[in-house]
Coordinates of C-alpha atoms in Angstrom, one line a residue:
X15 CA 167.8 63.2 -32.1
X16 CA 164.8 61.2 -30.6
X17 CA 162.6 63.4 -32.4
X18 CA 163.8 62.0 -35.6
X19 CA 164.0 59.0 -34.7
X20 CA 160.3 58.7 -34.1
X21 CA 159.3 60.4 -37.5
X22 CA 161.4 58.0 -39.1
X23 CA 159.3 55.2 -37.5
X24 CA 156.0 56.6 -38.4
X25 CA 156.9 57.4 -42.3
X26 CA 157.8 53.7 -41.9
X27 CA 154.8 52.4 -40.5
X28 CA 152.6 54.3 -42.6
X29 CA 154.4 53.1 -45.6
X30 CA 153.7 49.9 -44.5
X31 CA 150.2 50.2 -43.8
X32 CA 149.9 51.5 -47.2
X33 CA 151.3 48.3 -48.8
X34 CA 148.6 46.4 -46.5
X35 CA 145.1 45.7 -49.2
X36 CA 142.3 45.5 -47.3
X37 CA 140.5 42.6 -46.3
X38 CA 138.3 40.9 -49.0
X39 CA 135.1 39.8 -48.3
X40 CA 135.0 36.8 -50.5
X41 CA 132.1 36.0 -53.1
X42 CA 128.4 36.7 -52.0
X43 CA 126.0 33.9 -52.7
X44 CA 122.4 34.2 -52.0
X45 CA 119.4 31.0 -51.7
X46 CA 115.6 30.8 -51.3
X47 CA 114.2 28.5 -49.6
X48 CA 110.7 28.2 -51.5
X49 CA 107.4 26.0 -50.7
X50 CA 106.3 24.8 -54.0
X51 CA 103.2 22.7 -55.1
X52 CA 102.8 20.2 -57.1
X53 CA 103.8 20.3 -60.9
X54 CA 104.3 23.8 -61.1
X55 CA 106.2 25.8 -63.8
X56 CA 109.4 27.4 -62.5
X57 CA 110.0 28.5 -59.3
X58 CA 106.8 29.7 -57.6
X59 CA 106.1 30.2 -53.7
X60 CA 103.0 28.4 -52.9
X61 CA 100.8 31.1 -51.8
X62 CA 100.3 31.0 -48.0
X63 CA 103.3 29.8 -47.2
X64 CA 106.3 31.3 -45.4
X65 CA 109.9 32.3 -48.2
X66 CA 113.5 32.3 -46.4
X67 CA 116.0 34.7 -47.8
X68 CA 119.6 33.9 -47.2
X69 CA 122.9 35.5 -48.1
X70 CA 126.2 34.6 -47.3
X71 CA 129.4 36.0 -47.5
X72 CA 132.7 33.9 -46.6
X73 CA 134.1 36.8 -44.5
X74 CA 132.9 40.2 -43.3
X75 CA 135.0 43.2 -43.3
X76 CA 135.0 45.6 -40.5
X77 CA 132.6 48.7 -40.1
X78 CA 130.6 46.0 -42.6
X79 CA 127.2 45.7 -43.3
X80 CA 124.6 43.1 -45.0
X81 CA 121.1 43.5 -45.6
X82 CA 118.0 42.7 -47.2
X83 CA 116.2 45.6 -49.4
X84 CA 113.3 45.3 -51.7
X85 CA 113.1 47.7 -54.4
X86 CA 115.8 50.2 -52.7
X87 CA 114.1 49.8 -49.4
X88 CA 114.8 47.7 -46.3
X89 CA 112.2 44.5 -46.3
X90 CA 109.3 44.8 -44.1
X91 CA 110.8 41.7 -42.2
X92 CA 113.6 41.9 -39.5
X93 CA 117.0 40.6 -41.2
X94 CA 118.8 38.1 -38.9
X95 CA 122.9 38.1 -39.5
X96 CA 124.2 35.0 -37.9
X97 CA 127.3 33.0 -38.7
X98 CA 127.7 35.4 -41.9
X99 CA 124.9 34.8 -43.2
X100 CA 122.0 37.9 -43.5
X101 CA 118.4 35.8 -43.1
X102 CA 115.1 36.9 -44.0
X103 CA 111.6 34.9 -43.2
X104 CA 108.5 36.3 -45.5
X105 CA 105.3 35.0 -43.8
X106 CA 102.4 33.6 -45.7
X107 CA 103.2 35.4 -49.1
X108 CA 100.6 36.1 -51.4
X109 CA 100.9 38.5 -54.9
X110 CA 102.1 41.5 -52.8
X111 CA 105.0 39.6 -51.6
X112 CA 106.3 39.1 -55.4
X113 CA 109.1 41.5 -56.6
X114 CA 112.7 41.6 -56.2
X115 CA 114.4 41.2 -53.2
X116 CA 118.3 42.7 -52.9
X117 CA 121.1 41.5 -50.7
X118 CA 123.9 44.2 -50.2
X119 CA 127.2 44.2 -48.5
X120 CA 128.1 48.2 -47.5
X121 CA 131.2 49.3 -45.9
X122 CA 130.9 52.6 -44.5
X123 CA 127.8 53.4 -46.7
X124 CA 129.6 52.3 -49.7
X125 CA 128.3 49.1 -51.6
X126 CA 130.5 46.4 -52.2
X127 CA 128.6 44.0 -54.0
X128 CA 125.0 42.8 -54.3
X129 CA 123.2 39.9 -55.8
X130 CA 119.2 39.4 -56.4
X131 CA 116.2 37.5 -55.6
X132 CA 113.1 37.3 -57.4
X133 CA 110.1 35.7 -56.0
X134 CA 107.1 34.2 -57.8
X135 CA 103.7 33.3 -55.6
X136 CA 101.1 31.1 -57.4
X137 CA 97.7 33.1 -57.6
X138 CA 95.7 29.9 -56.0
X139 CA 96.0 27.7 -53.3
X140 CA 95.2 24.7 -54.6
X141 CA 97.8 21.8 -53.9
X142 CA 98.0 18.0 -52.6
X143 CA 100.4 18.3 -50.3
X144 CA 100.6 19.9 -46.6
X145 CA 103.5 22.7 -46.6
X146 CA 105.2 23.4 -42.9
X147 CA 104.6 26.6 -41.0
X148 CA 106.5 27.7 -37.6
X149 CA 105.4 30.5 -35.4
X150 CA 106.4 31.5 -31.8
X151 CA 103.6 31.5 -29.4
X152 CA 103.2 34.8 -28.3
X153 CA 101.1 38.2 -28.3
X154 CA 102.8 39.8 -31.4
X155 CA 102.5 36.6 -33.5
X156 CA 100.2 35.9 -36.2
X157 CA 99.2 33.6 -38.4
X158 CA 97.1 33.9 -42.1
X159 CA 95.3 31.0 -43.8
X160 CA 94.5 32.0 -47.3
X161 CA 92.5 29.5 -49.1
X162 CA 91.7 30.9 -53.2
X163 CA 90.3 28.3 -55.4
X164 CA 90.2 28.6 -59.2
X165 CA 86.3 27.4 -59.8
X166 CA 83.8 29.4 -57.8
X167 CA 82.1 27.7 -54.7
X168 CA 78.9 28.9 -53.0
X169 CA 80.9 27.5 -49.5
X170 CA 83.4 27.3 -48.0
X171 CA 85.1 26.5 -44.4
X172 CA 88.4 26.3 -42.2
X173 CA 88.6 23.2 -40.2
X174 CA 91.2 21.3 -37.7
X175 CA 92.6 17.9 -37.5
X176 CA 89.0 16.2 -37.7
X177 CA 86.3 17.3 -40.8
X178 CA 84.0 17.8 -37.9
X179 CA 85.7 20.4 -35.9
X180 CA 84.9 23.7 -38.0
X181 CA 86.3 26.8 -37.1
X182 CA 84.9 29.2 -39.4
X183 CA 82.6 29.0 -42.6
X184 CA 81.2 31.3 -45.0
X185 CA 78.7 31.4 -48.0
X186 CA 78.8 33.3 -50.7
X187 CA 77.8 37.0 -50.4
X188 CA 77.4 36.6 -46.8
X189 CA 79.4 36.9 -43.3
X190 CA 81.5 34.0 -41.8
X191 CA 80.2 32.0 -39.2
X192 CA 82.5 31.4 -36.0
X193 CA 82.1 28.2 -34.9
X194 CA 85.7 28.5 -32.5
X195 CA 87.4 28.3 -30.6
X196 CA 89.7 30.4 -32.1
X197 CA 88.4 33.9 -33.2
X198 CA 89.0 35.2 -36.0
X199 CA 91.6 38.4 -36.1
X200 CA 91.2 42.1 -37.8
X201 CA 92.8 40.4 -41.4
X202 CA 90.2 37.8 -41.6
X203 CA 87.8 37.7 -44.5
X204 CA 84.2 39.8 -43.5
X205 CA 82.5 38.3 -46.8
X206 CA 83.0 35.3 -49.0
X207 CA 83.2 36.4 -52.7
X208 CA 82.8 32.5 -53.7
X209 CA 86.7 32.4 -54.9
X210 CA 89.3 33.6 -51.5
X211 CA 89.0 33.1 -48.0
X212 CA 91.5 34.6 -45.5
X213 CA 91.0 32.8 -42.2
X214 CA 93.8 35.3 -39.8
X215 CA 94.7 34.0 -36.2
X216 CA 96.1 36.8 -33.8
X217 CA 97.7 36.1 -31.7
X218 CA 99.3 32.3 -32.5
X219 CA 99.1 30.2 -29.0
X220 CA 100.9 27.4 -28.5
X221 CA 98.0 24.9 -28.2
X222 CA 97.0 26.1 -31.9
X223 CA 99.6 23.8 -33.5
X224 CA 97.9 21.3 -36.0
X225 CA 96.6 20.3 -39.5
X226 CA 94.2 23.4 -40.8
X227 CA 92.5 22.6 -43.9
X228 CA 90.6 24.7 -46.1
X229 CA 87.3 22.9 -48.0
X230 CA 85.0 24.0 -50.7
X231 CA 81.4 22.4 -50.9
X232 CA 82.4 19.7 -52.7
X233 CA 84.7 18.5 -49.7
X234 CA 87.9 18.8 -52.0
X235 CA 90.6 20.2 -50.1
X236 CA 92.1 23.3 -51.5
X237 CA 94.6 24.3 -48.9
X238 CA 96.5 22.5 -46.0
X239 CA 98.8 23.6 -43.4
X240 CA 100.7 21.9 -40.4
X241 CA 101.3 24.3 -38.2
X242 CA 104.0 24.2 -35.3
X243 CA 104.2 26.6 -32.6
X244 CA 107.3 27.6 -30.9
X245 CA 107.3 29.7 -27.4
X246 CA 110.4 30.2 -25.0
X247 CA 110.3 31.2 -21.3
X248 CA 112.6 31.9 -18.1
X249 CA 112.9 31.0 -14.8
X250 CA 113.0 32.7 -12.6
X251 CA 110.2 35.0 -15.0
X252 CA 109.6 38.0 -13.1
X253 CA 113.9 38.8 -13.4
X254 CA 116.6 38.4 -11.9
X255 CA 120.2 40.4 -10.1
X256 CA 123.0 40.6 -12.1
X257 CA 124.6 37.5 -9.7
X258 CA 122.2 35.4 -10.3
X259 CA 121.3 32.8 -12.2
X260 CA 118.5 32.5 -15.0
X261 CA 117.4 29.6 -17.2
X262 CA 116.2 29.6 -20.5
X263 CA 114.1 27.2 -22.1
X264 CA 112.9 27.0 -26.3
X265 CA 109.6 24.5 -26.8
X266 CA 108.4 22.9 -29.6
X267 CA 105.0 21.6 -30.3
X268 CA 105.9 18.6 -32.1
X269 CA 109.3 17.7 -33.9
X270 CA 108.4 15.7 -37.1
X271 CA 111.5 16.1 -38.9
X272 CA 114.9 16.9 -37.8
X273 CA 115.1 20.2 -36.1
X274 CA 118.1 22.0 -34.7
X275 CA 116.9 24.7 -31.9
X276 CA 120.1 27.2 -31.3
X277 CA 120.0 29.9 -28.6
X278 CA 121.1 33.0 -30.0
X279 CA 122.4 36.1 -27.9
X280 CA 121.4 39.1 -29.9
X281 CA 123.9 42.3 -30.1
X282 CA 121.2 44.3 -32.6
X283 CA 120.6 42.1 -35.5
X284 CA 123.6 40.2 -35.0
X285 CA 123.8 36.3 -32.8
X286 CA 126.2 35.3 -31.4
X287 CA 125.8 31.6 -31.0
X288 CA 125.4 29.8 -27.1
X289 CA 123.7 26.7 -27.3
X290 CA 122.2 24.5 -29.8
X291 CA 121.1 20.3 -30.7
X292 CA 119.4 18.7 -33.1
X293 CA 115.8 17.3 -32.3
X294 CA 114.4 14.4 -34.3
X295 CA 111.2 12.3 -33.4
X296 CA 113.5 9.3 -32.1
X297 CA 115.0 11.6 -29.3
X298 CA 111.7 12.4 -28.5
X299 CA 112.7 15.6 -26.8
X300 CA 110.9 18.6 -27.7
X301 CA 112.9 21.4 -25.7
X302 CA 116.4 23.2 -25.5
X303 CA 117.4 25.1 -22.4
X304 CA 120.7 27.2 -21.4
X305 CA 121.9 28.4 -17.6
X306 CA 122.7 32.2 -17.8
X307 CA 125.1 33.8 -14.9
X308 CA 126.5 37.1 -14.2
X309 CA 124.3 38.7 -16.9
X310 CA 125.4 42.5 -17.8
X311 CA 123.2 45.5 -19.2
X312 CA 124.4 44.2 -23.2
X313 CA 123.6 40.2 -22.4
X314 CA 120.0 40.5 -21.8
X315 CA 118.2 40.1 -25.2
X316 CA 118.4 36.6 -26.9
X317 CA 116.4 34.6 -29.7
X318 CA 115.7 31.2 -29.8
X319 CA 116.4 30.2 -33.7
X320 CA 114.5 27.1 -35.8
X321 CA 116.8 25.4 -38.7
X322 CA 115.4 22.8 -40.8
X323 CA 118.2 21.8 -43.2
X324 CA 120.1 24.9 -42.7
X325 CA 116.8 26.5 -43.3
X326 CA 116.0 29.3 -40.9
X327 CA 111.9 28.7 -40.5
X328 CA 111.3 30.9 -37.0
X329 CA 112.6 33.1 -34.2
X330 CA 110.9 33.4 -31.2
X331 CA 112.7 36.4 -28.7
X332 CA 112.6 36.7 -25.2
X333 CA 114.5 39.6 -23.2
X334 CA 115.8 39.1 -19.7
X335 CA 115.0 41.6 -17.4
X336 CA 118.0 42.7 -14.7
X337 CA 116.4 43.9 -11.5
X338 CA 118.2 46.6 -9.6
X339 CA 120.1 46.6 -6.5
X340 CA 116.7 48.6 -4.8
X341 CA 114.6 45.6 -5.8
X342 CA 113.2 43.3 -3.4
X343 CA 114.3 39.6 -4.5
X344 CA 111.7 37.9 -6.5
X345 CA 109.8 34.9 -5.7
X346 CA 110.7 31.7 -7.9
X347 CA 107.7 30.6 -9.6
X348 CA 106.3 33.7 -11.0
X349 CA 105.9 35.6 -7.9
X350 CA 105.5 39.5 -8.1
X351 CA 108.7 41.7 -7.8
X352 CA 108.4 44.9 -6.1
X353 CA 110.8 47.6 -7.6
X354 CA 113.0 49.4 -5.6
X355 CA 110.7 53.0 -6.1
X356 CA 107.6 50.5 -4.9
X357 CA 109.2 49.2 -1.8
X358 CA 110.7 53.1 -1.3
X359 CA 107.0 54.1 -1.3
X360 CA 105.8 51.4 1.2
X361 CA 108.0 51.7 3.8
X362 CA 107.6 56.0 3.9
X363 CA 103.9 55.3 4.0
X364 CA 104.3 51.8 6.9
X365 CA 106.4 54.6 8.8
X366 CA 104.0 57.9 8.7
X367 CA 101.0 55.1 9.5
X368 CA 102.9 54.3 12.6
X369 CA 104.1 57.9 13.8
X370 CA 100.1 58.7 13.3
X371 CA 99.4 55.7 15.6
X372 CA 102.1 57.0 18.3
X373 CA 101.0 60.1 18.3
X374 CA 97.2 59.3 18.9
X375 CA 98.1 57.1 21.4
X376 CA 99.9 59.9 23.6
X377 CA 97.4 62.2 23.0
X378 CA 94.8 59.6 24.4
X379 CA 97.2 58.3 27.7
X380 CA 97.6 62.7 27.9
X381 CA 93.6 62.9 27.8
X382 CA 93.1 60.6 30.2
X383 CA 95.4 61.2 32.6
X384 CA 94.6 64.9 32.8
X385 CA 91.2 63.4 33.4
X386 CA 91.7 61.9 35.7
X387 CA 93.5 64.7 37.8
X388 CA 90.7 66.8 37.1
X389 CA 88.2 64.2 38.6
X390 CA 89.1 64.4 42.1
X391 CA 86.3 65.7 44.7
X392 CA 86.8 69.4 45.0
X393 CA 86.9 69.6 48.5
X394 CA 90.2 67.3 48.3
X395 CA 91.3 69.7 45.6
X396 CA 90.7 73.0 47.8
X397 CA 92.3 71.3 51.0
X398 CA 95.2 70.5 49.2
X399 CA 96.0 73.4 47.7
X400 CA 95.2 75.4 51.2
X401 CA 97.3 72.5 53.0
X402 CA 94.3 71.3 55.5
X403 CA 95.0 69.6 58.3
X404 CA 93.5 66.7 58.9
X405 CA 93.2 64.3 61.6
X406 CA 93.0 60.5 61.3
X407 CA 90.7 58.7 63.9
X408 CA 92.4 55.5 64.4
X409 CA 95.7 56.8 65.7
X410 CA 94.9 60.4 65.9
X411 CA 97.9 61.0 63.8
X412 CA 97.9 64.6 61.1
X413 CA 98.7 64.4 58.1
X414 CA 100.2 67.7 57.0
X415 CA 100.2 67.9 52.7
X416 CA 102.7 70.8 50.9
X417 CA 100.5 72.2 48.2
X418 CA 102.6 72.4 44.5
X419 CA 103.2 76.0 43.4
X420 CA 99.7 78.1 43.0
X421 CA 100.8 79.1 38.8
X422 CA 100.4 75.2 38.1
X423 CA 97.5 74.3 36.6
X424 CA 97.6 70.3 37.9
X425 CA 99.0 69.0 40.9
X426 CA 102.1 67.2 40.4
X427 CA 104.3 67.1 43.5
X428 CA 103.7 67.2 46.9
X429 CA 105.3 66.5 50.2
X430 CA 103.7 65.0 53.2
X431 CA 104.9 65.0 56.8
X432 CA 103.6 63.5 60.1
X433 CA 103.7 66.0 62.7
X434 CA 102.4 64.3 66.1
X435 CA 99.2 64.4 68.2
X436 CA 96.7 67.1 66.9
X437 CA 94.8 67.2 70.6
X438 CA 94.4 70.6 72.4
X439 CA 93.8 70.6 76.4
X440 CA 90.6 69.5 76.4
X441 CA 91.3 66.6 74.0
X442 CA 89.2 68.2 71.4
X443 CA 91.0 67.6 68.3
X444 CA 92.3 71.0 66.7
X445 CA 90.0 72.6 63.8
X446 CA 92.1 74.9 62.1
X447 CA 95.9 74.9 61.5
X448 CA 96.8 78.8 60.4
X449 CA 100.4 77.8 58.8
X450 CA 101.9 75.7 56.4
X451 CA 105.0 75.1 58.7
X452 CA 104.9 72.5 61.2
X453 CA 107.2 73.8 63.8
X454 CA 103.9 76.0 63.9
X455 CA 102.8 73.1 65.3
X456 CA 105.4 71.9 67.6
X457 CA 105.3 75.8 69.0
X458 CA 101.6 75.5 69.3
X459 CA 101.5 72.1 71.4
X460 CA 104.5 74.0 73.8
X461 CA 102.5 76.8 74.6
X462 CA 99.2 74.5 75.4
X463 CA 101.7 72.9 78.1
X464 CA 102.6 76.5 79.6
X465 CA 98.9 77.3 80.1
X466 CA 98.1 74.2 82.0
X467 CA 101.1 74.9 84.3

């Protein structure tokens, strides 16, 4: 009877789950946010300047999936999915960036539904206005400046904030000319062909930030770029234990329009959002920090995200690192942390150092007390071990000494007893004393009183 009671329950709840449709993820809408210059046809990327690729989908389905692709690929660029949104930043585009540009929503490797991009980059440079660029200061970050005029010029140069500070030149047909103090890295131009210029900086620091400019002979500015740098840090930054605490802190260089900084703690390419504000120039503050405790093995790599309208414009990461219970505790302010295996190591080879040093010290007090036995007169050596006899002159007392046993090499024992007048008849003292006993004595003395009676 129980037994069909329960298949009656499960042809119930089956049916039921049946009747359930499945979740709907709602319409897919996708946006560009696109740098344009001035007065130009349609709806053409600036070239040099950074594209973001959103796509948004009201709700996500489980075991769900949404992605970038280019031309049934996966873009070059990491996708970020935050809040249900798939992100995509495309830096400093130029005619190899153009094409299509594909946002899909799979479920289980099956597509639900996809919508399309198409980007546009202008073939020059050559604008009035001074487009926006974020990077995060650090060694994996670059940066490319490309300047390409429409007329031909026999020069041309990069230069910072002032006209006098030039960074690089070049003339036509010939190599640049470093002027610094930034160097120029392995995409930079090695000749000028009098049209394009590709100033590349690698890797971004966060001093760089400013106003680039590229100029032709003619002074007329054919490129210009503010550049703001973004770096994040910890503290402690050499790691911390799992019970401790860690702080994270996200930097801007300069906050000319309203910025929201959001810490983002990454499970794969998905954030889950911790902390975020909005900056603007009248708060005057340029940073964003968050307090981390208890951090596990799957809370230890996080992002900080830059928004400008909704706009995602950079990500700079930074991973945690979780010391183990063998580790020696670090040092707040960037002291060095000595692993568990490390400190393992030093204490085996403190402890072998110091059994060496025991060890040479006994064998030097051995040494030198062994010669020291051996650096006795020999006549003292002989008469002890024949147990001489030998009489003191101040209160004509012997001294009888017990040799040790003849197999031992050294003399380690003895035993010494006082016996009594050593005098014969005459009051000569006695010369020779033929046994190691000294009732020999005693028996001696007796019999010198016998003869004088």
């Amino acid at each position: 009877m129980p037994a069909i009671l329960w298949t009656a329950v499960l042809l119930i709840f089956k049916t039921q789950a049946k009747d359930v449709p499945p979740v709907q993820p709602g319409p897919l809408r996708t946006s560009a946010f696109i740098q344009t210059p001035n007065n130009t046809p349609g709806n053409k990327a600036q070239r040099g300047t950074d594209v973001t690729l959103s796509c948004e989908v009201s709700r996500l389905p489980a075991f769900s999936t949404l992605q970038w692709e280019r031309e049934e690929a996966p873009a070059s660029n990491t996708t970020l999915f935050f809040n249900n949104t798939a992100y995509i930043i495309l830096h400093s585009v130029d005619q190899r960036s153009q094409g299509k540009y594909t946002c899909r929503l799979r479920r289980n490797g099956t597509v639900l539904m996809h919508q399309s991009q198409t980007l546009h980059v202008t073939d020059s440079t050559y604008s009035k206005k001074i487009f926006s660029l974020y990077r995060e200061s650090s060694d994996s970050s670059d940066l490319s400046l490309i300047c390409k005029s429409e007329k031909r010029y026999d020069r041309i140069q990069w230069q910072r904030q002032q006209p006098d500070l030039i960074l690089i030149s070049a003339e036509k047909g010939r190599e640049p000319k470093v002027n610094g103090p930034i160097d120029p890295g392995k995409g930079s131009s090695t000749s000028y062909d009098g049209h394009e210029f590709i100033f590349h900086i690698s890797p971004v620091r966060f001093n760089y930030s400013g106003t680039y400019t590229c100029v032709g002979c003619d002074q007329t500015p054919y490129f210009r770029v503010k550049l703001h740098t973004v770096r994040v840090s910890a503290e402690p930054p050499d790691g911390v234990f799992s019970n401790m605490s860690v702080d994270l802190t996200c930097e801007v260089s300069e906050v000319a329009d309203p910025l929201n900084l959001a810490w983002l703690r990454m499970e794969g390419n998905t954030a889950v959002l911790v902390k975020q504000d909005i900056l603007s120039k009248e708060n005057s503050s340029r940073t964003l920090s968050v307090t981390l405790r208890n951090l596990s093995e799957d809370q230890l790599a996080w992002q900080c995200a830059v928004f400008t309208e909704d706009t995602l414009r950079a990500l700079a990461p930074i991973t945690v690192r979780l010391l183990s219970a063998f580790a020696e505790t670090p040092k707040q302010g960037g002291g060095a942390v000595v692993e568990g295996t490390n400190l393992l190591t030093v204490h085996i080879v403190v402890c072998a150092v110091a059994g060496c040093v025991v060890i040479l010290l006994g064998a030097l007090l051995f040494y030198c007390q062994r010669k020291s036995a051996s650096g006795a007169p020999p006549s003292d050596k002989k008469n002890l071990r024949a147990g001489r006899c030998h009489s003191v002159p101040d209160d004509g007392h012997i001294v009888v000494v017990n040799p040790a046993e003849e197999d031992e090499e050294e003399l380690h024992y003895a035993s010494v007893t006082v016996v009594g007048v050593c005098h014969g008849a005459s009051g000569n003292p006695i010369k020779k004393v033929r046994s190691q006993n000294p009732w020999n004595l005693i028996e001696s003395d007796q019999n010198l009183e016998r003869s004088k009676v």
